[in-house]
Tab-separated table of C-alpha atoms and ligand atoms in Angstrom:
chain	number	residue	atom	x	y	z
A	9	MET	CA	-11.850	-39.261	18.795
A	10	GLY	CA	-12.418	-42.981	16.950
A	11	ASP	CA	-15.781	-44.188	16.677
A	12	THR	CA	-17.232	-42.147	19.845
A	13	GLY	CA	-17.813	-38.608	18.187
A	14	THR	CA	-20.780	-37.377	16.023
A	15	ALA	CA	-20.380	-37.558	12.323
A	16	GLY	CA	-20.144	-33.965	12.126
A	17	GLU	CA	-17.321	-34.150	14.979
A	18	ARG	CA	-15.599	-36.948	12.799
A	19	ALA	CA	-15.903	-34.889	9.952
A	20	ALA	CA	-14.380	-31.427	11.475
A	21	ASP	CA	-11.594	-33.665	13.140
A	22	GLY	CA	-10.634	-35.382	9.919
A	23	ALA	CA	-10.541	-32.027	8.218
A	24	HIS	CA	-8.090	-30.949	10.717
A	25	GLY	CA	-5.651	-33.984	10.197
A	26	GLY	CA	-7.293	-35.449	13.738
A	27	ASP	CA	-5.098	-32.934	15.477
A	28	GLY	CA	-7.505	-30.511	16.665
A	29	GLY	CA	-6.210	-28.044	14.068
A	30	GLY	CA	-2.819	-27.706	15.500
A	31	ALA	CA	-0.784	-28.842	12.451
A	32	ALA	CA	-2.879	-26.027	10.428
A	33	LEU	CA	-1.871	-23.430	12.940
A	34	VAL	CA	1.906	-24.375	12.979
A	35	GLU	CA	1.752	-24.101	9.107
A	36	ALA	CA	-0.042	-20.633	9.457
A	37	ALA	CA	2.840	-19.403	12.017
A	38	LEU	CA	5.576	-20.465	9.355
A	39	GLY	CA	3.700	-18.084	6.962
A	40	PHE	CA	6.481	-15.556	7.712
A	41	VAL	CA	9.175	-17.443	6.422
A	42	PHE	CA	7.693	-16.941	2.625
A	43	PRO	CA	7.720	-12.974	2.689
A	44	ALA	CA	11.216	-13.297	4.445
A	45	ALA	CA	12.589	-15.319	1.395
A	46	LEU	CA	10.768	-13.075	-0.942
A	47	ARG	CA	12.716	-10.145	0.676
A	48	ALA	CA	15.875	-11.840	0.521
A	49	ALA	CA	15.347	-12.806	-3.545
A	50	ALA	CA	14.333	-9.179	-4.123
A	51	LEU	CA	17.407	-7.351	-2.238
A	52	VAL	CA	19.891	-9.582	-4.357
A	53	ARG	CA	17.819	-9.118	-7.495
A	54	VAL	CA	17.784	-12.731	-8.448
A	55	ALA	CA	14.917	-12.350	-10.988
A	56	ASP	CA	16.673	-9.615	-12.595
A	57	HIS	CA	19.720	-12.266	-13.402
A	58	LEU	CA	16.959	-14.818	-14.643
A	59	ALA	CA	15.510	-12.352	-17.183
A	60	GLU	CA	17.310	-13.996	-20.025
A	61	GLY	CA	16.475	-17.555	-19.263
A	62	PRO	CA	17.296	-20.494	-17.038
A	63	ARG	CA	20.736	-20.654	-14.939
A	64	ALA	CA	22.633	-23.177	-12.867
A	65	PRO	CA	22.813	-22.033	-8.902
A	66	ALA	CA	26.535	-21.477	-9.393
A	67	GLU	CA	26.240	-19.087	-12.037
A	68	LEU	CA	23.210	-17.599	-10.461
A	69	ALA	CA	25.046	-17.042	-7.128
A	70	ALA	CA	28.100	-15.653	-9.113
A	71	ALA	CA	26.076	-13.270	-10.671
A	72	THR	CA	24.183	-12.249	-7.663
A	73	ALA	CA	27.360	-12.396	-5.127
A	74	THR	CA	25.497	-14.920	-2.923
A	75	ASP	CA	26.013	-18.461	-1.676
A	76	PRO	CA	25.099	-20.944	-4.026
A	77	ALA	CA	23.741	-23.510	-1.583
A	78	ALA	CA	21.789	-20.655	0.244
A	79	LEU	CA	20.495	-19.309	-2.896
A	80	THR	CA	19.241	-22.664	-4.036
A	81	ARG	CA	17.400	-23.189	-0.681
A	82	VAL	CA	15.661	-19.740	-0.881
A	83	LEU	CA	14.835	-20.556	-4.530
A	84	ARG	CA	13.427	-23.694	-3.656
A	85	LEU	CA	10.828	-22.356	-1.409
A	86	LEU	CA	9.726	-19.503	-3.745
A	87	ALA	CA	9.762	-22.457	-6.357
A	88	THR	CA	6.747	-23.910	-4.012
A	89	ARG	CA	4.729	-20.759	-4.906
A	90	GLY	CA	5.142	-20.920	-8.372
A	91	LEU	CA	7.689	-17.884	-8.718
A	92	PHE	CA	10.463	-19.828	-10.028
A	93	GLY	CA	10.821	-23.385	-11.650
A	94	GLU	CA	13.663	-25.927	-11.511
A	95	ASP	CA	14.512	-28.142	-14.665
A	96	ALA	CA	15.941	-31.593	-14.592
A	97	GLN	CA	19.642	-30.165	-14.680
A	98	GLY	CA	18.764	-28.184	-11.542
A	99	ARG	CA	18.721	-24.699	-13.423
A	100	PHE	CA	16.346	-22.070	-11.970
A	101	ARG	CA	14.113	-19.990	-14.592
A	102	LEU	CA	11.687	-17.286	-13.827
A	103	GLU	CA	8.135	-17.975	-14.132
A	104	ALA	CA	5.404	-15.828	-15.190
A	105	ALA	CA	4.292	-15.105	-11.474
A	106	GLY	CA	7.549	-14.087	-10.550
A	107	GLN	CA	8.020	-11.410	-13.394
A	108	ALA	CA	7.049	-8.563	-11.367
A	109	LEU	CA	9.765	-9.149	-8.941
A	110	ARG	CA	12.320	-8.275	-11.664
A	111	SER	CA	13.182	-4.401	-10.975
A	112	ASP	CA	12.997	-3.606	-14.790
A	113	ALA	CA	9.665	-5.263	-15.806
A	114	PRO	CA	6.605	-3.247	-16.527
A	115	GLY	CA	4.537	-3.380	-13.246
A	116	SER	CA	7.627	-4.497	-11.009
A	117	VAL	CA	6.762	-4.561	-7.376
A	118	ARG	CA	10.110	-5.357	-6.265
A	119	ASP	CA	10.352	-1.964	-4.494
A	120	ALA	CA	6.976	-2.668	-2.919
A	121	ILE	CA	7.976	-6.049	-1.338
A	122	LEU	CA	11.105	-4.282	-0.072
A	123	MET	CA	8.815	-1.519	1.635
A	124	ILE	CA	6.069	-3.991	2.994
A	125	THR	CA	8.967	-6.166	4.394
A	126	ASP	CA	11.124	-3.283	5.757
A	127	ARG	CA	11.860	-2.994	9.149
A	128	THR	CA	9.629	-0.112	9.663
A	129	PHE	CA	6.609	-2.728	9.314
A	130	TRP	CA	8.429	-6.047	9.936
A	131	LEU	CA	9.724	-5.117	13.454
A	132	PRO	CA	6.320	-3.348	14.530
A	133	ALA	CA	4.219	-6.593	13.166
A	134	GLY	CA	6.315	-8.798	15.250
A	135	ARG	CA	5.221	-6.958	18.522
A	136	MET	CA	1.636	-6.607	17.789
A	137	ASP	CA	0.987	-7.783	21.338
A	138	HIS	CA	2.189	-4.173	22.431
A	139	CYS	CA	-0.798	-3.098	20.393
A	140	LEU	CA	-3.317	-5.459	22.344
A	141	ASN	CA	-1.706	-4.175	25.690
A	142	THR	CA	-1.750	-0.459	25.062
A	143	GLY	CA	-4.089	0.047	22.194
A	144	GLY	CA	-1.617	2.067	20.369
A	145	SER	CA	1.057	1.795	17.843
A	146	VAL	CA	4.449	0.074	18.349
A	147	PHE	CA	6.445	2.040	16.169
A	148	GLU	CA	7.511	4.955	18.361
A	149	ASP	CA	8.545	2.405	20.844
A	150	ILE	CA	11.077	1.193	18.474
A	151	PHE	CA	12.092	3.982	16.324
A	152	ASN	CA	11.461	6.738	18.964
A	153	GLN	CA	9.516	8.950	16.602
A	154	PRO	CA	6.252	8.733	14.650
A	155	PHE	CA	6.300	6.925	11.186
A	156	PHE	CA	6.170	9.988	8.879
A	157	ASP	CA	8.778	11.849	11.050
A	158	HIS	CA	11.242	8.873	10.771
A	159	PHE	CA	10.942	9.176	6.765
A	160	ALA	CA	12.023	12.823	7.012
A	161	GLN	CA	15.058	12.307	8.781
A	162	ASP	CA	17.244	10.430	5.953
A	163	ALA	CA	16.973	10.122	2.113
A	164	GLU	CA	17.872	6.459	2.105
A	165	THR	CA	15.346	5.385	4.490
A	166	ALA	CA	12.519	7.647	3.007
A	167	ALA	CA	13.450	6.221	-0.445
A	168	VAL	CA	12.541	2.582	0.582
A	169	PHE	CA	9.132	3.741	1.774
A	170	HIS	CA	8.251	6.376	-1.279
A	171	ASP	CA	9.726	4.148	-3.890
A	172	GLY	CA	7.823	1.238	-2.389
A	173	MET	CA	4.428	3.210	-2.153
A	174	ALA	CA	5.011	4.286	-5.903
A	175	ALA	CA	5.466	0.654	-6.863
A	176	MET	CA	2.597	-0.642	-4.770
A	177	SER	CA	0.280	2.152	-6.305
A	178	GLY	CA	1.743	1.635	-9.686
A	179	VAL	CA	-0.351	-1.429	-10.228
A	180	GLU	CA	-3.668	0.271	-9.207
A	181	ASN	CA	-3.562	3.800	-10.281
A	182	GLY	CA	-4.455	3.124	-13.913
A	183	PRO	CA	-7.514	0.891	-12.966
A	184	ILE	CA	-8.594	3.299	-10.157
A	185	ALA	CA	-8.333	6.414	-12.318
A	186	ARG	CA	-10.572	4.751	-15.004
A	187	ALA	CA	-12.925	3.437	-12.709
A	188	TYR	CA	-14.223	6.846	-11.661
A	189	ASP	CA	-15.877	9.335	-14.080
A	190	PHE	CA	-13.776	12.248	-13.279
A	191	PRO	CA	-15.130	15.664	-14.644
A	192	LYS	CA	-13.942	16.665	-17.898
A	193	THR	CA	-12.072	19.817	-16.840
A	194	GLY	CA	-10.932	21.493	-13.694
A	195	THR	CA	-7.983	21.246	-11.110
A	196	VAL	CA	-7.515	17.997	-9.495
A	197	VAL	CA	-5.282	18.095	-6.269
A	198	ASP	CA	-3.647	14.800	-5.355
A	199	VAL	CA	-3.473	15.562	-1.344
A	200	GLY	CA	-0.313	13.462	-0.189
A	201	GLY	CA	0.276	12.418	-3.669
A	202	GLY	CA	3.737	10.731	-3.039
A	203	GLN	CA	5.664	10.565	-6.301
A	204	GLY	CA	2.572	11.572	-8.640
A	205	GLY	CA	1.583	8.036	-9.931
A	206	PHE	CA	-2.079	8.556	-9.729
A	207	LEU	CA	-2.022	11.943	-10.599
A	208	ALA	CA	-0.507	10.908	-13.675
A	209	ALA	CA	-3.081	8.197	-14.373
A	210	VAL	CA	-6.013	10.630	-13.608
A	211	LEU	CA	-4.378	13.336	-16.116
A	212	GLN	CA	-3.744	10.549	-18.868
A	213	ALA	CA	-7.553	9.374	-18.745
A	214	GLY	CA	-8.598	13.129	-18.646
A	215	PRO	CA	-7.066	15.202	-21.081
A	216	GLY	CA	-8.982	18.490	-20.119
A	217	LEU	CA	-7.845	18.383	-16.615
A	218	ASN	CA	-4.942	19.775	-14.695
A	219	GLY	CA	-3.364	18.652	-11.622
A	220	VAL	CA	-1.742	19.788	-8.400
A	221	LEU	CA	0.604	17.133	-6.644
A	222	TYR	CA	0.771	18.064	-2.952
A	223	ASP	CA	3.009	16.333	-0.562
A	224	ARG	CA	5.960	17.116	1.674
A	225	ALA	CA	8.829	18.790	0.105
A	226	HIS	CA	11.329	15.888	0.440
A	227	VAL	CA	8.889	13.803	-1.039
A	228	LEU	CA	8.206	15.931	-4.192
A	229	ALA	CA	11.930	16.089	-4.860
A	230	GLY	CA	11.593	12.600	-5.963
A	231	HIS	CA	8.344	13.062	-8.079
A	232	ARG	CA	7.913	11.461	-11.389
A	233	LEU	CA	5.439	13.742	-13.106
A	234	ALA	CA	8.251	15.259	-15.545
A	235	ASP	CA	8.773	11.721	-16.891
A	236	GLU	CA	5.307	11.934	-18.616
A	237	ALA	CA	6.148	14.118	-21.667
A	238	ALA	CA	2.276	13.913	-22.670
A	239	LEU	CA	1.318	15.684	-19.469
A	240	ALA	CA	3.581	18.648	-19.947
A	241	GLY	CA	2.054	22.020	-18.970
A	242	ARG	CA	-0.826	20.552	-16.949
A	243	TRP	CA	0.585	19.994	-13.732
A	244	SER	CA	2.446	21.758	-10.718
A	245	THR	CA	3.518	20.660	-7.326
A	246	ALA	CA	2.779	22.087	-4.060
A	247	GLU	CA	4.527	21.329	-0.678
A	248	GLY	CA	2.809	21.540	2.832
A	249	ASP	CA	1.269	20.062	5.612
A	250	PHE	CA	-2.014	18.626	4.391
A	251	PHE	CA	-3.349	19.241	8.452
A	252	THR	CA	-3.150	22.985	7.985
A	253	ASP	CA	-3.578	23.794	4.382
A	254	VAL	CA	-4.387	22.362	1.118
A	255	PRO	CA	-4.275	23.812	-2.520
A	256	LYS	CA	-7.766	24.918	-4.061
A	257	GLY	CA	-9.245	22.295	-6.334
A	258	ASP	CA	-12.423	20.878	-7.943
A	259	VAL	CA	-11.502	17.487	-7.049
A	260	LEU	CA	-9.216	16.564	-4.021
A	261	VAL	CA	-7.968	13.108	-3.994
A	262	LEU	CA	-6.856	11.458	-0.776
A	263	LYS	CA	-5.484	8.216	-1.736
A	264	ARG	CA	-4.251	5.769	0.889
A	265	ILE	CA	-4.239	8.707	3.036
A	266	LEU	CA	-6.993	8.477	5.856
A	267	HIS	CA	-6.053	4.842	6.633
A	268	ASP	CA	-2.690	6.188	8.174
A	269	TRP	CA	-4.467	8.417	10.619
A	270	GLN	CA	-6.736	8.373	13.731
A	271	ASP	CA	-10.406	9.700	13.424
A	272	GLU	CA	-9.876	13.240	15.011
A	273	GLN	CA	-6.648	13.736	12.666
A	274	CYS	CA	-8.666	12.632	9.635
A	275	VAL	CA	-11.477	15.238	10.534
A	276	GLY	CA	-8.856	17.841	10.759
A	277	LEU	CA	-7.423	16.981	7.435
A	278	LEU	CA	-10.850	16.629	5.948
A	279	ARG	CA	-11.957	20.281	7.105
A	280	ALA	CA	-8.614	21.482	5.467
A	281	CYS	CA	-9.874	19.689	2.279
A	282	ARG	CA	-13.297	21.051	2.785
A	283	ARG	CA	-12.029	25.078	2.833
A	284	ALA	CA	-9.952	24.169	-0.381
A	285	LEU	CA	-12.934	22.678	-2.219
A	286	ALA	CA	-14.393	24.979	-5.321
A	287	PRO	CA	-18.175	25.295	-5.121
A	288	GLY	CA	-19.656	21.937	-6.532
A	289	GLY	CA	-16.572	20.210	-5.901
A	290	ARG	CA	-15.786	16.566	-4.960
A	291	ILE	CA	-13.376	14.836	-2.388
A	292	LEU	CA	-12.384	11.455	-3.261
A	293	VAL	CA	-11.135	9.384	-0.185
A	294	VAL	CA	-9.526	6.189	-2.217
A	295	ASP	CA	-9.016	3.577	0.521
A	296	ALA	CA	-10.192	0.029	1.271
A	297	VAL	CA	-13.744	-0.278	2.367
A	298	VAL	CA	-13.911	-2.969	5.032
A	299	ALA	CA	-16.944	-5.162	4.626
A	300	PRO	CA	-19.191	-6.104	7.491
A	301	ASP	CA	-18.133	-9.733	7.436
A	302	ASN	CA	-15.102	-11.927	8.228
A	303	ARG	CA	-14.342	-13.275	4.556
A	304	PRO	CA	-10.328	-12.676	3.865
A	305	HIS	CA	-9.794	-9.044	2.096
A	306	GLN	CA	-6.277	-7.491	2.260
A	307	ALA	CA	-7.765	-4.417	3.917
A	308	LYS	CA	-8.031	-6.700	6.982
A	309	ASP	CA	-4.142	-7.379	6.789
A	310	LEU	CA	-3.491	-3.696	6.068
A	311	ASP	CA	-5.684	-2.618	8.990
A	312	LEU	CA	-3.002	-4.669	11.321
A	313	LEU	CA	0.049	-2.871	9.779
A	314	MET	CA	-1.604	0.510	10.117
A	315	MET	CA	-2.360	-0.436	13.916
A	316	ALA	CA	1.432	-1.467	14.547
A	317	SER	CA	3.172	0.918	12.613
A	318	LEU	CA	1.132	3.999	12.149
A	319	VAL	CA	-1.832	5.259	14.136
A	320	GLY	CA	-4.415	4.642	11.716
A	321	ARG	CA	-6.952	1.916	10.712
A	322	GLU	CA	-8.927	0.507	7.653
A	323	ARG	CA	-12.496	1.729	7.814
A	324	THR	CA	-16.074	0.382	7.024
A	325	HIS	CA	-18.733	2.421	4.619
A	326	GLU	CA	-20.251	3.688	7.992
A	327	ASP	CA	-17.005	4.695	9.502
A	328	PHE	CA	-16.456	6.860	6.469
A	329	ARG	CA	-19.853	8.210	6.486
A	330	ALA	CA	-19.318	9.376	10.073
A	331	LEU	CA	-15.816	10.866	9.468
A	332	LEU	CA	-17.055	12.923	6.450
A	333	ALA	CA	-20.306	14.109	8.399
A	334	ALA	CA	-17.969	15.447	11.217
A	335	ALA	CA	-15.907	17.519	9.008
A	336	GLY	CA	-19.045	19.164	7.142
A	337	LEU	CA	-18.837	16.664	4.251
A	338	ARG	CA	-21.639	14.246	2.846
A	339	LEU	CA	-20.752	10.634	1.634
A	340	THR	CA	-22.361	10.703	-1.975
A	341	ARG	CA	-21.504	7.219	-3.226
A	342	VAL	CA	-18.770	4.628	-2.841
A	343	VAL	CA	-17.589	3.681	-6.413
A	344	PRO	CA	-15.739	-0.099	-6.389
A	345	THR	CA	-12.560	-0.533	-8.335
A	346	PRO	CA	-11.196	-3.655	-10.025
A	347	THR	CA	-8.271	-3.103	-7.238
A	348	VAL	CA	-8.811	-3.571	-3.369
A	349	LEU	CA	-9.441	0.024	-2.944
A	350	SER	CA	-12.720	2.134	-3.617
A	351	VAL	CA	-13.522	5.456	-4.186
A	352	VAL	CA	-15.460	7.248	-1.464
A	353	GLU	CA	-16.936	10.278	-2.947
A	354	ALA	CA	-18.057	13.339	-0.692
A	355	GLN	CA	-19.272	16.791	-1.246
A	356	ALA	CA	-19.720	19.698	1.215
A	357	LEU	CA	-22.974	19.385	3.381
A	358	ASP	CA	-24.003	22.961	2.505
A	359	ASP	CA	-23.130	22.456	-1.324
A	360	ALA	CA	-26.298	22.091	-3.216
A	361	ALA	CA	-24.507	20.786	-6.267
B	446	LIG	C1	0.541	6.064	2.567
B	446	LIG	S1	1.549	7.357	1.580
B	446	LIG	C2	0.454	7.545	0.276
B	446	LIG	C3	0.841	8.141	-0.887
B	446	LIG	C4	0.059	8.258	-2.347
B	446	LIG	N1	-1.463	8.733	-2.333
B	446	LIG	C5	-0.321	6.621	-2.846
B	446	LIG	O1	-1.352	6.286	-3.140
B	446	LIG	O2	0.655	6.187	-3.270
B	446	LIG	C6	1.105	9.032	2.464
B	446	LIG	C7	1.582	10.138	1.774
B	446	LIG	O3	1.477	11.087	2.611
B	446	LIG	C8	2.064	12.120	2.858
B	446	LIG	N2	2.292	12.854	3.947
B	446	LIG	C9	2.351	12.419	5.398
B	446	LIG	N3	2.286	13.386	6.206
B	446	LIG	C10	1.683	14.413	5.463
B	446	LIG	C11	1.700	15.879	5.811
B	446	LIG	N4	1.500	16.269	6.943
B	446	LIG	N5	1.213	16.653	4.887
B	446	LIG	C12	1.387	16.346	3.282
B	446	LIG	N6	1.739	15.043	3.262
B	446	LIG	C13	2.005	14.362	4.192
B	446	LIG	C14	3.506	11.311	2.679
B	446	LIG	O4	4.464	11.967	2.436
B	446	LIG	C15	3.063	10.239	1.613
B	446	LIG	O5	3.373	10.395	0.290
C-alpha cells in the first residue's frame, strides 16, 4: 500500500504484516498440528515418564517405546506452549502447565484430550463442509450410525468417550456443585450422569442429600460412586432411556446433555423430566450459555463439535427459555459458575412453589 492509503488502512495493513492478513490465516490453519502433537504425547504417556524429573530424549524414547528424533520434534512443539521445557543438555522436563497431561496427576485431563482428539470428533470436524451443505451432522456418514449408538457397540470405544467425559467433567464438577445452592435435603437425579463424578460432588457438598445416577446400562457398569466411601448409603443407580422415563426426584440435573440433541428431542427429554419432578422441585440444565456477542468462548468451539459429531448445539439464554417453555417449564434463573458452564434453573410452569 506504501504511501497511498489512509493512516487507518496503513495501520490495518501493518497489523497484518502487510500481507492482507494471509500470514495470520495460514498460522491459524496450522493450528490443528498442536492438538495432534498433544494427542501423540498423551497416547505414549510421555508426561508420566517425566514425573520424576528431566530426562534425555534417548532415555525418554526408550521408556515410551518411541523414536528419539520424532519424540524430540513433538516435544519441541509442545514446549512452545509451555507444557515441556528443555535444558542446556537437551533434557526435557515437565512444566507446571503440562502436569495435567500425567495420567496419575490430580485433575488429570489425559483422558479428556484423548476423547476430544479421538476419531469420533476429529474426522467429522475435518468434514465440516458437509454440515454446511446438508445442515446436518457428519457422524453417520462416516460411522454409519448415530453418535451414542456407536459407543454402545463395543466397550473399548465406549471407554474412550466415557473416561474422557469423566476427566473433562472432573475439573468442573466441584466448582459447579459449590456454585449452586442445592436444597439441604431430598433426592438429586443426575440424568445422563455418566460415571457419576458430578453427583459425587453434589453429595459431598450436601451431606443431607441422596442421589440417583441415571444412564445407559453399559455406562453405569463403569461408574465410580463406589470409590467414594464417604457417600456410602446415599446413592443408587438406575438404567434406562431418558427420552421415555426418568427416575423421580426433587432436583433433576441435565449436565452436558441438552447440547447433544436437537430442539424437538430436548423438549421430549424435558417433558420426561417434568413428569418425574416432585412438587416444588427444580430442573437444572448445566450447559454453556452462548452470549449474544462475537467474543471468543469455548461454547462456540463446542457448538461446532456438536454440529459435526452429534445433532445438537450450544444455546443462548433465550434458546433455553423457549425450549423449557415448550416442555411446560419456566426458566427461573441462570447461575454462572467459575467454569465455562452455567446452571439454568427451571421449575414446572404450573408449580406455585
Ligand atoms: C455428554 S455425556 C455427559 C455426561 C455427564 N453428564 C457429564 O457432564 O460428564 C452424555 C451422557 O448421556 C448419556 N445418554 C445418552 N443417551 C441416553 C439415553 N437415551 N438415556 C440415558 N442416558 C443417555 C450418555 O451415556 C452419556 O453418559
